[in-house]
Every structure is written in structure tokens, then in C-alpha cells.
Short mmCIF file of C-alpha atoms in Angstrom, two decimals:
data_model
loop_
_atom_site.label_atom_id
_atom_site.label_comp_id
_atom_site.label_asym_id
_atom_site.label_seq_id
_atom_site.Cartn_x
_atom_site.Cartn_y
_atom_site.Cartn_z
CA UNK A 30 14.36 89.89 80.91
CA UNK A 31 11.06 88.16 81.34
CA UNK A 32 10.06 85.10 79.34
CA UNK A 33 7.33 87.01 77.47
CA UNK A 34 9.90 89.52 76.21
CA UNK A 35 12.21 86.76 75.01
CA UNK A 36 9.30 85.01 73.28
CA UNK A 37 8.31 88.26 71.56
CA UNK A 38 11.87 88.90 70.36
CA UNK A 39 12.31 85.31 69.17
CA UNK A 40 8.97 85.40 67.35
CA UNK A 41 9.82 88.69 65.65
CA UNK A 42 13.24 87.40 64.62
CA UNK A 43 11.68 84.20 63.26
CA UNK A 44 9.14 86.14 61.18
CA UNK A 45 11.87 88.44 59.82
CA UNK A 46 14.05 85.45 58.93
CA UNK A 47 11.13 83.75 57.18
CA UNK A 48 10.30 86.87 55.18
CA UNK A 49 13.92 87.51 54.24
CA UNK A 50 14.79 83.90 53.50
CA UNK A 51 11.72 82.73 51.62
CA UNK A 52 9.24 85.48 50.74
CA UNK A 53 11.95 87.81 49.36
CA UNK A 54 12.41 85.40 46.45
CA UNK A 55 8.88 86.19 45.27
CA UNK A 56 9.37 89.97 45.18
CA UNK A 57 9.11 91.63 41.81
CA UNK A 58 12.32 91.73 39.80
CA UNK A 59 11.04 94.96 38.19
CA UNK A 60 9.97 97.15 41.11
CA UNK A 61 8.65 100.66 40.67
CA UNK A 62 10.46 103.56 42.22
CA UNK A 63 13.87 105.02 41.59
CA UNK A 64 14.94 102.53 38.92
CA UNK A 65 11.81 103.02 36.84
CA UNK A 66 11.86 106.82 37.24
CA UNK A 67 15.47 106.93 36.02
CA UNK A 68 14.42 105.05 32.87
CA UNK A 69 11.73 107.59 31.88
CA UNK A 70 12.52 108.84 28.40
CA UNK A 71 14.43 105.73 27.36
CA UNK A 72 13.37 102.66 25.44
CA UNK A 73 14.40 99.34 27.02
CA UNK A 74 14.29 95.77 25.72
CA UNK A 75 13.15 92.64 27.59
CA UNK A 76 16.48 92.44 29.44
CA UNK A 77 16.14 96.06 30.66
CA UNK A 78 18.97 97.17 28.39
CA UNK A 79 18.59 100.74 27.15
CA UNK A 80 18.20 100.67 23.36
CA UNK A 81 17.16 104.26 22.65
CA UNK A 82 16.00 107.59 23.95
CA UNK A 83 17.52 109.83 26.58
CA UNK A 84 17.25 109.33 30.34
CA UNK A 85 19.31 109.73 33.54
CA UNK A 86 19.98 105.99 33.71
CA UNK A 87 22.38 106.28 30.77
CA UNK A 88 24.92 107.97 33.05
CA UNK A 89 24.81 105.12 35.57
CA UNK A 90 28.13 103.61 36.62
CA UNK A 91 28.98 100.38 38.41
CA UNK A 92 29.07 100.72 42.18
CA UNK A 93 32.44 100.52 43.94
CA UNK A 94 31.17 97.62 46.06
CA UNK A 95 29.49 95.83 43.16
CA UNK A 96 31.77 92.83 43.57
CA UNK A 97 31.26 92.47 47.33
CA UNK A 98 30.01 89.14 48.76
CA UNK A 99 26.39 90.32 49.18
CA UNK A 100 26.00 92.52 46.07
CA UNK A 101 22.82 92.39 43.96
CA UNK A 102 20.66 90.72 46.64
CA UNK A 103 22.60 87.48 46.53
CA UNK A 104 25.61 85.68 47.93
CA UNK A 105 28.58 85.45 45.59
CA UNK A 106 29.61 81.85 44.99
CA UNK A 107 26.14 80.35 45.49
CA UNK A 108 24.87 79.25 42.06
CA UNK A 109 21.21 78.63 42.96
CA UNK A 110 19.45 82.02 42.69
CA UNK A 111 16.67 81.06 45.16
CA UNK A 112 19.15 79.96 47.83
CA UNK A 113 21.48 82.89 47.14
CA UNK A 114 18.71 85.50 47.55
CA UNK A 115 17.31 83.80 50.66
CA UNK A 116 20.73 83.44 52.25
CA UNK A 117 21.59 87.10 51.67
CA UNK A 118 18.28 88.10 53.26
CA UNK A 119 18.88 85.88 56.28
CA UNK A 120 22.42 87.24 56.69
CA UNK A 121 21.10 90.78 56.44
CA UNK A 122 18.48 90.15 59.13
CA UNK A 123 21.01 88.51 61.45
CA UNK A 124 23.55 91.33 61.04
CA UNK A 125 20.87 93.98 61.59
CA UNK A 126 19.56 92.15 64.66
CA UNK A 127 23.08 91.76 66.07
CA UNK A 128 23.85 95.47 65.60
CA UNK A 129 20.52 96.46 67.18
CA UNK A 130 20.92 94.06 70.09
CA UNK A 131 24.49 95.27 70.63
CA UNK A 132 23.31 98.88 70.66
CA UNK A 133 20.58 98.12 73.19
CA UNK A 134 23.07 96.15 75.28
CA UNK A 135 25.46 99.12 75.33
CA UNK A 136 22.65 101.54 76.27
CA UNK A 137 21.01 99.33 78.89
CA UNK A 138 20.45 100.51 82.41
CA UNK A 139 23.18 99.53 84.75
CA UNK A 140 22.60 98.80 88.38
CA UNK A 141 19.29 98.30 90.10
CA UNK A 142 16.20 100.36 89.56
CA UNK A 143 14.88 102.30 92.55
CA UNK A 144 12.03 100.69 94.42
CA UNK A 145 9.12 102.38 96.18
CA UNK A 146 11.02 102.28 99.50
CA UNK A 147 13.94 104.23 98.10
CA UNK A 148 11.84 107.16 96.82
CA UNK A 149 12.95 110.53 98.19
CA UNK A 150 10.67 112.03 100.80
CA UNK A 151 9.92 115.53 102.05
CA UNK A 152 10.91 116.97 105.39
CA UNK A 153 7.86 115.44 107.09
CA UNK A 154 9.00 111.96 106.05
CA UNK A 155 5.50 110.89 104.99
CA UNK A 156 4.89 112.11 101.47
CA UNK A 157 7.16 111.88 98.47
CA UNK A 158 9.15 115.01 97.71
CA UNK A 159 7.30 117.40 95.43
CA UNK A 160 8.91 119.43 92.71
CA UNK A 161 9.66 123.02 93.59
CA UNK A 162 7.00 125.29 92.19
CA UNK A 163 7.99 128.39 90.30
CA UNK A 164 5.98 131.45 91.25
CA UNK A 165 5.82 134.65 89.30
#
């Protein structure tokens, strides 16, 4: 790979790590979307606990992997919330990058690429071989 490609990949990885490790801590803790739409019809208190009404969120159950090491956008065992969130983001970026790089490595071209000298030629030997034309 050329140096420019490596510099582009390294720059992209650095930006992703910076966003995941630092900027993710400043994301809203009350995002719109699925969570808020599931709470429509219910009354919630300041801690987002349902105190009344009827909504789909009342049937919510704990996830089977809720006690995994990276559950709830943090790293279990790290007490500082800022560090825990940033570390989980960095780990997520690194795992995603490793899986993507491994996939590209497995699908890479093997062997040399044909050069202009190795192009197939027609019977005359001068011009490159043309595709056969279909006539009606």
C-alpha cells in the first residue's frame, strides 16, 4: 500500500478514536428516537422511571447480555463514568476496525495485477482483443 493510503487510514482511525473516546461523553443522555417513542403515553419522573400511564416501555425486560463487560456504553469495573464511556467507545472502534481490516485482508487480491504488456491481443497481434459482438 502506498504511504498516502496508510496516512488516510491512520487519520480516519485517529478521528474515530477521538470521537469515540472524548466526544461521546458529551452526547445527550436523553436522546430522541426509539426510547422516547416507547415512552409515549407514560408519565416519567426526573430519573426516567415510569410513574403512570400506559406505554410499550412498561413491558421492557432486562437484556440477556446486560451484565456483559461493555453493557450500557461503559466498561464494567471502571468507576469514573467519563473514562468508562470513552474506553468503551475506543474499544468499540478498535474491534470494528480490526474486523473490517481482517475482512479486507481476507478478500484482497492475491498475486500480481496484469500489466499493459500482458493484455490479450487479437489475431493480428497489434490491437487488444475486442469483445465478441452479438448480432441479431
